[in-house]
Coordinates of C-alpha atoms in Angstrom, one line a residue:
Chain A
X19 CA 14.0 44.3 -19.3
X20 CA 14.9 45.6 -15.9
X21 CA 11.9 43.7 -14.5
X22 CA 12.3 40.5 -16.3
X23 CA 15.8 39.4 -15.1
X24 CA 15.1 39.5 -11.4
X25 CA 11.8 37.7 -12.1
X26 CA 13.6 35.0 -14.0
X27 CA 16.1 34.9 -11.1
X28 CA 13.3 34.3 -8.7
X29 CA 12.0 31.5 -10.8
X30 CA 15.5 29.9 -10.9
X31 CA 15.8 30.3 -7.2
X32 CA 12.5 28.5 -6.6
X33 CA 13.4 25.7 -9.1
X34 CA 16.8 25.3 -7.4
X35 CA 15.2 25.1 -4.0
X36 CA 12.7 22.6 -5.4
X37 CA 15.5 20.4 -6.7
X38 CA 17.3 20.5 -3.3
X39 CA 14.1 19.2 -1.8
X40 CA 13.8 16.5 -4.4
X41 CA 17.4 15.5 -3.7
X42 CA 16.7 15.3 0.1
X43 CA 13.6 13.2 -0.6
X44 CA 15.9 10.9 -2.7
X45 CA 18.4 10.8 0.3
X46 CA 15.5 9.3 2.3
X47 CA 13.9 7.0 -0.3
X48 CA 16.9 5.4 -1.9
X49 CA 17.7 1.8 -0.7
X50 CA 21.4 1.9 0.0
X51 CA 24.4 4.2 0.4
X52 CA 25.6 4.2 -3.2
X53 CA 22.2 5.1 -4.6
X54 CA 21.8 7.8 -2.1
X55 CA 24.9 9.3 -3.4
X56 CA 23.2 10.0 -6.7
X57 CA 20.4 11.7 -5.0
X58 CA 22.8 13.9 -3.1
X59 CA 24.5 14.9 -6.3
X60 CA 21.2 16.3 -7.6
X61 CA 21.4 18.8 -4.7
X62 CA 25.0 19.7 -5.5
X63 CA 24.6 20.2 -9.2
X64 CA 21.1 21.3 -10.3
X65 CA 19.9 22.5 -6.9
X66 CA 23.0 24.6 -6.1
X67 CA 23.5 25.6 -9.7
X68 CA 20.0 27.0 -10.2
X69 CA 20.0 28.8 -6.9
X70 CA 23.3 30.4 -7.6
X71 CA 22.1 31.4 -11.1
X72 CA 18.9 32.8 -9.7
X73 CA 20.9 34.9 -7.2
X74 CA 23.3 35.9 -10.0
X75 CA 20.4 37.3 -12.1
X76 CA 19.2 39.3 -9.1
X77 CA 22.7 40.6 -8.3
X78 CA 23.8 41.5 -11.8
X79 CA 27.4 42.2 -12.8
X80 CA 28.6 43.4 -9.4
X81 CA 31.2 42.2 -6.9
X82 CA 28.4 40.1 -5.3
X83 CA 27.8 38.4 -8.7
X84 CA 31.5 37.6 -8.9
X85 CA 31.5 36.1 -5.5
X86 CA 28.5 34.0 -6.4
X87 CA 30.5 32.7 -9.4
X88 CA 33.4 31.8 -7.1
X89 CA 31.0 29.8 -4.9
X90 CA 29.7 28.0 -8.0
X91 CA 33.2 27.2 -9.1
X92 CA 34.1 25.9 -5.6
X93 CA 31.1 23.5 -5.6
X94 CA 31.9 22.5 -9.2
X95 CA 35.4 21.5 -8.4
X96 CA 35.1 20.3 -4.8
X97 CA 31.8 18.3 -4.6
X98 CA 32.8 15.5 -7.0
X99 CA 36.1 15.1 -5.2
X100 CA 34.3 14.7 -1.9
X101 CA 31.7 12.3 -3.4
X102 CA 34.4 10.2 -5.0
X103 CA 36.5 10.1 -1.8
X104 CA 33.4 9.0 0.1
X105 CA 32.4 6.3 -2.4
X106 CA 36.0 4.9 -2.5
X107 CA 36.3 4.9 1.3
X108 CA 33.0 3.0 1.5
X109 CA 34.1 0.4 -1.0
X110 CA 37.5 0.0 0.7
X111 CA 35.8 -0.5 4.0
X112 CA 33.9 -3.4 2.4
X113 CA 30.4 -1.8 2.1
X114 CA 28.8 -3.8 -0.8
X115 CA 26.5 -2.0 -3.1
X116 CA 23.0 -3.5 -3.6
X117 CA 23.0 -4.2 -7.3
X118 CA 20.0 -4.9 -9.6
X119 CA 21.5 -8.0 -11.1
X120 CA 24.0 -9.7 -8.9
X121 CA 25.7 -11.7 -11.7
X122 CA 27.4 -8.7 -13.5
X123 CA 30.5 -8.3 -11.4
Chain B
X24 CA 23.2 51.9 9.6
X25 CA 19.5 51.8 8.9
X26 CA 18.8 48.4 10.5
X27 CA 15.3 47.4 11.1
X28 CA 14.4 46.7 14.7
X29 CA 13.5 43.1 15.6
X30 CA 13.2 41.8 12.1
X31 CA 10.4 40.5 10.0
X32 CA 8.2 37.4 10.5
X33 CA 10.2 35.3 8.1
X34 CA 13.4 36.1 9.8
X35 CA 12.0 35.1 13.2
X36 CA 10.7 31.9 11.5
X37 CA 14.1 31.1 10.1
X38 CA 15.8 31.7 13.4
X39 CA 13.4 29.5 15.2
X40 CA 13.6 26.8 12.6
X41 CA 17.4 26.8 12.9
X42 CA 17.1 26.5 16.7
X43 CA 14.8 23.5 16.3
X44 CA 17.1 21.8 13.8
X45 CA 20.0 22.4 16.2
X46 CA 18.0 20.8 19.0
X47 CA 17.3 17.8 16.8
X48 CA 20.9 17.5 15.9
X49 CA 21.9 17.5 19.5
X50 CA 19.3 14.8 20.3
X51 CA 20.6 12.6 17.5
X52 CA 24.2 13.3 18.7
X53 CA 23.4 12.2 22.2
X54 CA 21.8 8.9 21.0
X55 CA 24.5 8.0 18.5
X56 CA 27.1 5.4 19.8
X57 CA 29.5 5.4 16.9
X58 CA 32.1 8.1 17.6
X59 CA 32.8 8.9 13.9
X60 CA 29.2 9.7 13.5
X61 CA 29.4 11.9 16.5
X62 CA 32.3 13.9 15.1
X63 CA 30.4 14.3 11.8
X64 CA 27.2 15.4 13.5
X65 CA 29.0 17.9 15.7
X66 CA 30.3 19.4 12.5
X67 CA 26.7 19.6 11.3
X68 CA 25.8 21.3 14.6
X69 CA 28.6 23.8 14.1
X70 CA 27.4 24.7 10.6
X71 CA 23.8 25.2 11.9
X72 CA 25.2 27.3 14.7
X73 CA 27.2 29.5 12.4
X74 CA 24.2 30.0 10.1
X75 CA 22.2 31.0 13.1
X76 CA 24.9 33.5 14.1
X77 CA 24.7 35.0 10.7
X78 CA 20.9 35.3 11.0
X79 CA 21.5 37.2 14.3
X80 CA 23.9 39.5 12.4
X81 CA 27.1 38.4 14.2
X82 CA 29.1 37.6 11.0
X83 CA 32.6 37.7 12.6
X84 CA 31.6 35.2 15.3
X85 CA 29.9 33.0 12.7
X86 CA 33.2 33.0 10.7
X87 CA 35.1 31.9 13.7
X88 CA 32.5 29.3 14.7
X89 CA 32.6 27.8 11.2
X90 CA 36.4 27.8 11.1
X91 CA 37.0 26.5 14.6
X92 CA 33.8 24.4 15.1
X93 CA 33.6 22.7 11.7
X94 CA 37.3 22.9 10.7
X95 CA 39.8 22.6 13.5
X96 CA 37.7 20.7 16.1
X97 CA 36.8 18.1 13.5
X98 CA 40.5 17.5 12.9
X99 CA 41.3 17.5 16.6
X100 CA 38.5 15.2 17.5
X101 CA 39.6 12.8 14.8
X102 CA 43.1 12.9 16.1
X103 CA 41.7 12.0 19.6
X104 CA 39.6 9.2 18.1
X105 CA 42.8 7.7 16.7
X106 CA 43.8 7.0 20.3
X107 CA 40.6 5.3 21.5
X108 CA 37.9 2.9 20.3
X109 CA 35.4 4.2 17.8
X110 CA 32.3 2.8 19.7
X111 CA 31.1 4.5 22.9
X112 CA 30.7 2.1 25.8
X113 CA 27.3 1.7 27.3
X114 CA 27.1 3.9 30.5
X115 CA 27.3 1.9 33.7
X116 CA 24.6 4.0 35.4
X117 CA 21.3 5.4 34.4
X118 CA 21.8 9.1 33.5
X119 CA 19.1 10.6 35.7
X120 CA 21.4 12.7 37.9
X121 CA 23.3 14.3 35.0
X122 CA 20.0 14.9 33.2
X123 CA 18.4 16.6 36.2
X124 CA 21.6 18.6 36.7
X125 CA 21.8 19.9 33.2
X126 CA 18.0 20.5 33.1
X127 CA 18.3 22.6 36.2
X128 CA 21.2 24.5 34.7
X129 CA 19.2 25.1 31.6
X130 CA 16.2 26.5 33.5
X131 CA 18.6 28.7 35.5
X132 CA 20.1 30.1 32.3
X133 CA 16.6 30.7 30.8
X134 CA 15.6 32.5 34.0
X135 CA 18.7 34.7 33.6
X136 CA 18.0 35.4 30.0
X137 CA 14.6 36.8 30.8
X138 CA 16.2 39.9 32.2
X139 CA 18.2 40.6 29.0
X140 CA 17.1 43.5 26.7
X141 CA 15.4 42.6 23.5
X142 CA 17.4 41.6 20.5
X143 CA 18.7 44.6 18.6
X144 CA 17.2 47.0 21.1
X145 CA 18.9 50.4 20.6
X146 CA 18.3 51.4 24.2
X147 CA 20.1 48.3 25.6
X148 CA 23.0 49.2 27.9
X149 CA 25.6 47.6 25.7
X150 CA 24.8 50.1 22.9
X151 CA 25.1 53.2 25.1
X152 CA 28.7 53.3 26.3
X153 CA 31.5 52.9 23.8
X154 CA 29.5 51.7 20.8
X155 CA 28.6 55.2 19.5
X156 CA 32.3 56.2 19.7
X157 CA 33.3 53.2 17.7
X158 CA 30.6 54.0 15.1
X159 CA 32.0 57.6 14.6
X160 CA 34.9 55.9 12.9
X161 CA 37.9 57.5 14.4
X162 CA 40.3 55.1 12.8
X163 CA 39.7 55.4 9.1
X164 CA 38.9 51.8 8.4
X165 CA 35.8 51.4 6.2
X166 CA 34.2 48.5 8.1
X167 CA 33.1 49.1 11.7
X168 CA 33.7 45.5 12.8
X169 CA 37.1 45.6 11.2
X170 CA 37.9 48.9 13.0
X171 CA 36.9 47.4 16.3
X172 CA 38.7 44.2 15.8
X173 CA 41.9 45.4 14.3
X174 CA 42.3 48.7 16.1
X175 CA 40.5 48.9 19.4
X176 CA 41.0 45.3 20.2
X177 CA 44.2 44.7 18.3
X178 CA 46.0 42.4 20.7
X179 CA 42.9 40.3 21.3
X180 CA 42.5 39.9 17.5
X181 CA 46.2 39.0 17.1
X182 CA 45.5 36.0 19.4
X183 CA 42.4 35.1 17.4
X184 CA 44.2 35.3 14.1
X185 CA 46.9 33.1 15.5
X186 CA 44.3 30.5 16.2
X187 CA 42.8 30.8 12.7
X188 CA 46.3 30.6 11.1
X189 CA 47.1 27.6 13.1
X190 CA 43.9 26.1 11.8
X191 CA 45.1 26.9 8.3
X192 CA 48.5 25.4 8.9
X193 CA 46.9 22.2 10.2
X194 CA 44.7 22.0 7.1
X195 CA 47.7 22.5 4.8
X196 CA 49.5 19.7 6.7
X197 CA 46.4 17.5 6.3
X198 CA 45.8 18.0 2.6
X199 CA 49.5 17.9 1.6
X200 CA 50.1 15.7 -1.4
X201 CA 52.3 12.8 -1.1
X202 CA 55.4 12.8 -3.2
X203 CA 56.4 9.7 -5.1
X204 CA 59.8 9.6 -6.5
X205 CA 58.9 7.5 -9.5
X206 CA 56.2 9.5 -11.2
X207 CA 52.4 9.5 -10.9
X208 CA 50.3 7.0 -9.1
X209 CA 46.8 8.5 -9.2
X210 CA 45.6 8.5 -5.6
Chain C
X16 CA 10.4 34.1 -3.6
X17 CA 13.5 34.4 -1.5
X18 CA 11.5 33.6 1.5
X19 CA 10.0 30.5 -0.1
X20 CA 13.4 29.3 -1.3
X21 CA 14.8 29.8 2.3
X22 CA 12.0 27.7 3.7
X23 CA 12.5 25.0 1.1
X24 CA 16.2 24.9 2.0
X25 CA 15.4 24.6 5.7
X26 CA 13.2 21.7 4.9
X27 CA 16.0 20.1 2.9
X28 CA 18.3 20.4 5.9
X29 CA 15.7 18.8 8.1
X30 CA 15.3 15.8 5.7
X31 CA 19.1 15.4 5.4
X32 CA 19.3 15.5 9.2
X33 CA 16.8 12.7 9.3
X34 CA 19.0 10.7 7.1
X35 CA 22.0 11.5 9.3
X36 CA 19.9 10.3 12.3
X37 CA 18.8 7.1 10.6
X38 CA 22.2 6.1 9.3
X39 CA 22.5 3.1 9.0
X40 CA 26.2 3.2 8.0
X41 CA 28.7 5.9 8.9
X42 CA 29.0 6.7 5.2
X43 CA 25.3 7.5 5.1
X44 CA 25.8 10.0 7.9
X45 CA 28.8 11.5 6.2
X46 CA 26.9 11.9 3.0
X47 CA 24.1 13.6 4.8
X48 CA 26.5 15.9 6.6
X49 CA 28.1 16.8 3.4
X50 CA 24.7 17.7 1.9
X51 CA 23.8 19.7 4.9
X52 CA 27.0 21.6 4.5
X53 CA 26.2 22.4 0.9
X54 CA 22.7 23.4 1.6
X55 CA 23.7 25.5 4.6
X56 CA 26.0 27.4 2.3
X57 CA 23.2 28.0 -0.2
X58 CA 20.9 29.0 2.7
X59 CA 23.5 31.6 3.8
X60 CA 23.7 33.0 0.3
X61 CA 19.9 33.2 -0.1
X62 CA 19.5 34.6 3.4
X63 CA 22.0 37.4 2.6
X64 CA 19.8 38.4 -0.3
X65 CA 16.7 38.2 1.8
X66 CA 18.3 40.5 4.4
X67 CA 19.3 42.8 1.6
X68 CA 23.0 42.4 2.6
X69 CA 24.4 40.1 0.0
X70 CA 28.0 41.2 0.8
X71 CA 28.2 38.4 3.4
X72 CA 28.8 35.9 0.7
X73 CA 32.4 35.6 1.9
X74 CA 31.1 33.5 4.7
X75 CA 29.4 31.1 2.3
X76 CA 32.7 30.7 0.6
X77 CA 34.4 29.9 3.9
X78 CA 31.6 27.3 4.5
X79 CA 32.2 25.7 1.2
X80 CA 35.9 25.3 1.8
X81 CA 35.5 24.0 5.3
X82 CA 32.9 21.5 4.2
X83 CA 35.2 20.0 1.7
X84 CA 38.1 20.0 4.1
X85 CA 36.1 18.4 6.8
X86 CA 34.9 15.6 4.6
X87 CA 38.3 14.9 3.2
X88 CA 39.9 15.0 6.7
X89 CA 37.4 12.4 7.9
X90 CA 37.9 10.2 4.9
X91 CA 41.6 10.4 5.1
X92 CA 41.3 9.3 8.7
X93 CA 39.1 6.4 7.6
X94 CA 41.5 5.2 5.0
X95 CA 44.7 5.5 6.9
X96 CA 43.7 5.8 10.5
X97 CA 46.0 8.8 10.8
X98 CA 45.7 12.3 9.6
X99 CA 49.3 13.3 8.9
X100 CA 50.6 9.9 7.6
X101 CA 52.8 10.0 4.6
X102 CA 52.9 6.9 2.5
X103 CA 56.7 7.1 2.5
X104 CA 56.9 7.1 6.3
X105 CA 55.1 3.8 6.7
Chain D
X28 CA 57.9 31.0 -14.0
X29 CA 54.7 31.2 -16.0
X30 CA 53.0 29.2 -13.3
X31 CA 54.2 31.6 -10.6
X32 CA 53.0 34.6 -12.4
X33 CA 49.7 33.1 -13.3
X34 CA 49.3 32.0 -9.7
X35 CA 50.1 35.5 -8.4
X36 CA 47.5 37.0 -10.8
X37 CA 44.9 34.5 -9.6
X38 CA 45.6 35.3 -6.0
X39 CA 45.5 39.1 -6.6
X40 CA 42.2 38.7 -8.4
X41 CA 40.8 36.7 -5.4
X42 CA 41.9 39.5 -3.0
X43 CA 40.1 42.1 -5.2
X44 CA 37.0 39.9 -5.2
X45 CA 36.9 39.6 -1.4
X46 CA 37.8 43.1 -0.5
X47 CA 35.9 45.2 -3.1
X48 CA 37.8 48.3 -2.0
X49 CA 39.9 50.1 -4.5
X50 CA 42.0 52.5 -2.5
X51 CA 45.7 52.6 -3.4
X52 CA 46.8 51.3 0.0
X53 CA 44.5 48.3 0.0
X54 CA 45.4 47.4 -3.6
X55 CA 49.1 47.6 -2.7
X56 CA 48.5 45.4 0.4
X57 CA 46.6 42.9 -1.7
X58 CA 49.3 42.7 -4.3
X59 CA 52.0 42.5 -1.6
X60 CA 50.3 39.5 0.2
X61 CA 49.6 37.8 -3.1
X62 CA 53.3 38.2 -4.0
X63 CA 54.4 36.8 -0.6
X64 CA 52.1 33.8 -0.9
X65 CA 53.3 33.1 -4.5
X66 CA 56.9 33.3 -3.3
X67 CA 56.3 30.9 -0.4
X68 CA 54.3 28.5 -2.6
X69 CA 57.2 28.6 -5.1
X70 CA 59.7 27.9 -2.4
X71 CA 57.6 25.1 -1.0
X72 CA 57.5 23.6 -4.5
X73 CA 53.7 23.6 -4.5
X74 CA 53.3 24.9 -8.0
X75 CA 53.8 22.0 -10.3
X76 CA 51.7 20.6 -13.2
X77 CA 49.1 19.4 -10.7
X78 CA 48.9 22.2 -8.3
X79 CA 48.3 24.9 -10.9
X80 CA 47.7 23.4 -14.3
X81 CA 48.3 25.9 -17.0
X82 CA 49.4 23.3 -19.5
X83 CA 45.8 22.2 -20.5
X84 CA 44.5 22.8 -24.0
X85 CA 42.4 25.8 -22.9
X86 CA 40.4 26.0 -26.1
X87 CA 39.1 22.5 -25.6
X88 CA 38.4 23.3 -22.0
X89 CA 36.2 26.3 -22.9
X90 CA 34.1 24.2 -25.2
X91 CA 34.0 21.3 -22.7
X92 CA 32.4 23.2 -19.9
X93 CA 29.2 24.1 -21.6
X94 CA 28.9 20.6 -22.9
X95 CA 29.4 19.2 -19.4
X96 CA 26.8 21.6 -18.0
X97 CA 24.3 20.4 -20.6
X98 CA 25.0 16.8 -19.7
X99 CA 24.7 17.5 -15.9
X100 CA 21.3 19.2 -16.4
X101 CA 20.0 16.3 -18.5
X102 CA 21.0 13.6 -16.1
X103 CA 20.0 15.6 -13.0
X104 CA 16.5 15.9 -14.5
X105 CA 16.5 12.2 -15.2
X106 CA 17.6 11.3 -11.7
X107 CA 15.0 13.6 -10.0
X108 CA 12.3 12.1 -12.1
X109 CA 13.3 8.7 -10.9
X110 CA 13.4 9.9 -7.3
X111 CA 9.9 11.2 -7.5
X112 CA 8.5 8.2 -9.3
X113 CA 6.5 6.2 -6.7
X114 CA 7.8 2.9 -8.2
X115 CA 11.5 4.1 -7.8
X116 CA 12.7 2.7 -11.2
X117 CA 16.4 2.3 -10.5
X118 CA 18.7 -0.6 -11.4
X119 CA 22.1 0.1 -9.6
X120 CA 24.9 -1.3 -11.6
X121 CA 28.7 -1.4 -11.2
X122 CA 30.6 -0.9 -14.5
X123 CA 34.3 -1.3 -15.2
X124 CA 35.9 0.2 -18.3
X125 CA 39.2 1.5 -19.6
X126 CA 39.4 5.3 -20.0
X127 CA 41.5 6.6 -22.9
X128 CA 43.3 9.5 -21.1
X129 CA 47.1 9.3 -20.6
X130 CA 48.0 11.9 -18.0
X131 CA 46.9 11.9 -14.3
X132 CA 45.2 15.3 -14.8
X133 CA 43.1 14.0 -17.8
X134 CA 42.0 11.0 -15.7
X135 CA 41.1 13.2 -12.8
X136 CA 39.0 15.5 -15.0
X137 CA 37.2 12.5 -16.6
X138 CA 36.5 10.9 -13.2
X139 CA 35.3 14.2 -11.7
X140 CA 33.0 14.7 -14.7
X141 CA 31.6 11.3 -14.2
X142 CA 31.0 12.0 -10.5
X143 CA 29.6 15.4 -11.2
X144 CA 26.9 14.0 -13.5
X145 CA 24.1 12.7 -11.3
X146 CA 23.4 9.1 -11.8
X147 CA 27.1 8.0 -12.1
X148 CA 29.8 8.0 -9.4
X149 CA 33.4 7.1 -10.1
X150 CA 34.3 4.7 -7.2
X151 CA 37.8 3.6 -8.2
X152 CA 40.1 5.5 -10.4
X153 CA 43.4 4.2 -11.8
X154 CA 45.1 4.6 -15.2
X155 CA 43.4 2.2 -17.6
X156 CA 40.6 1.2 -15.2
X157 CA 37.6 3.1 -13.9
X158 CA 35.0 1.5 -11.6
X159 CA 31.7 3.4 -11.8
X160 CA 28.5 3.0 -9.8
X161 CA 25.5 3.9 -12.0
X162 CA 21.9 4.3 -11.0
X163 CA 20.6 2.7 -14.1
X164 CA 21.8 0.0 -16.6
X165 CA 21.7 2.5 -19.5
X166 CA 23.9 4.9 -17.5
X167 CA 26.4 2.1 -17.0
X168 CA 26.3 0.9 -20.5
X169 CA 27.1 4.3 -22.1
X170 CA 30.4 4.9 -20.2
X171 CA 33.1 3.1 -22.2
X172 CA 34.3 5.1 -25.2
X173 CA 31.7 7.8 -24.5
X174 CA 31.8 11.4 -25.8
X175 CA 32.9 12.5 -22.3
X176 CA 35.9 10.1 -22.6
X177 CA 36.8 11.5 -26.0
X178 CA 36.4 15.1 -24.9
X179 CA 38.5 14.6 -21.8
X180 CA 41.3 13.1 -23.8
X181 CA 41.2 16.1 -26.1
X182 CA 41.9 18.4 -23.1
X183 CA 45.3 16.9 -22.6
X184 CA 47.9 18.8 -24.5
X185 CA 49.5 16.5 -27.1

């Protein structure tokens, strides 16, 4: 039991770092700004979440664990605000999204 | 304080990778013409710098770098940008002289750094005068850095804290919500 | 595993930096910078564990706050052209 | 008053979290600063229904978070699969629909949840009209009258 939790934490950490990489690849591959935004949100949700969970499993119920939770909450509340502000500013500045089918809106 | 000397291979690797990333950031920064992008990228540079400072174990400096470099200076630079155009003009001259000058300064600095003691060398001169006295913890504050900052260098720190509080006040002013007399218009 | 995760995060920063360099719009660069901020925060947390000194997570918290504030400051500037402008005063 | 007290407790807890020292002097200092900040915030009139929302239906919030988490993981997995697919199977779509929340806070929670889920970003938010950019047509189609919409409306205290 004492061995298993840190091991699981390590796995979560690796998976999270992997998702961060995937998100960064998406940042490079996606065709326009609005689609890149979706790739970035993979980093901010699954990537960050898994990494923080992994560290949490290694830290256990300590002060450090509580701080990790704080960081998680911060990302949870702040990152969508920043993303939304960014998308809205882009639209207001007249940056048109590339759409799959131009006729719908 | 059982710190390892030097650090492991992976730490060296991380520090070097961060330095390379910072160099890349600066190259991008120098080539960008749009000044908004420059402000953004200098924020990125500050973040990388602060991470590097943590890797080098200078946590308090990293904290200040993050707060001032990525927080306050972004705001100040944006304020300055309001007063000028957002595209940088093409330089009138070829930049060879400034390039040579900064290259020479860089080489000079590297030459000077060769004489410095190794990182985290306990026999370095800086660790042999007052540092042991600080470490004996005369002032009953649990954290050594805090003891030095708040007690031995109190006035100094007062100035620093003023800077950080000013940053905080600026940020509050920035994020202040607008009041509408007639109820809620969602932003 | 901590080391591997650290390296992967560094690679992520490098890729995002590439996006910031390529642009093409300012918003792409802002997006990349925001991602770099988030990843730098994670890197700091993981690095603290790697060093065996996880009590430096405070710094990661500061990073997170500053990252958000920086992005919002820039965007506010974009929308209004002024940082402290009230809607009432215009 | 309830807001001030709850705000004070949150601040004091935050202090404890950051300091991690439990000597009487430091505890008193923490409580003192939290009290001072709460007092200033009260005087500056920062604590209203938006600044420190205690009026939500907290039972619904507690069941909403795990559900949202599950949704996030599902769609993040989907988006990462699309990123790694060599053909890049995306069909970016803008969708407009009417959310059913009544208060500003409910709208904000709904919009934030949409943005937090990878694959959809709320671009414009106003009462009665959301404009959402989605990575796929299916993602855009499932927005109006979704379970998320219903659950966010349930968060608002009647």
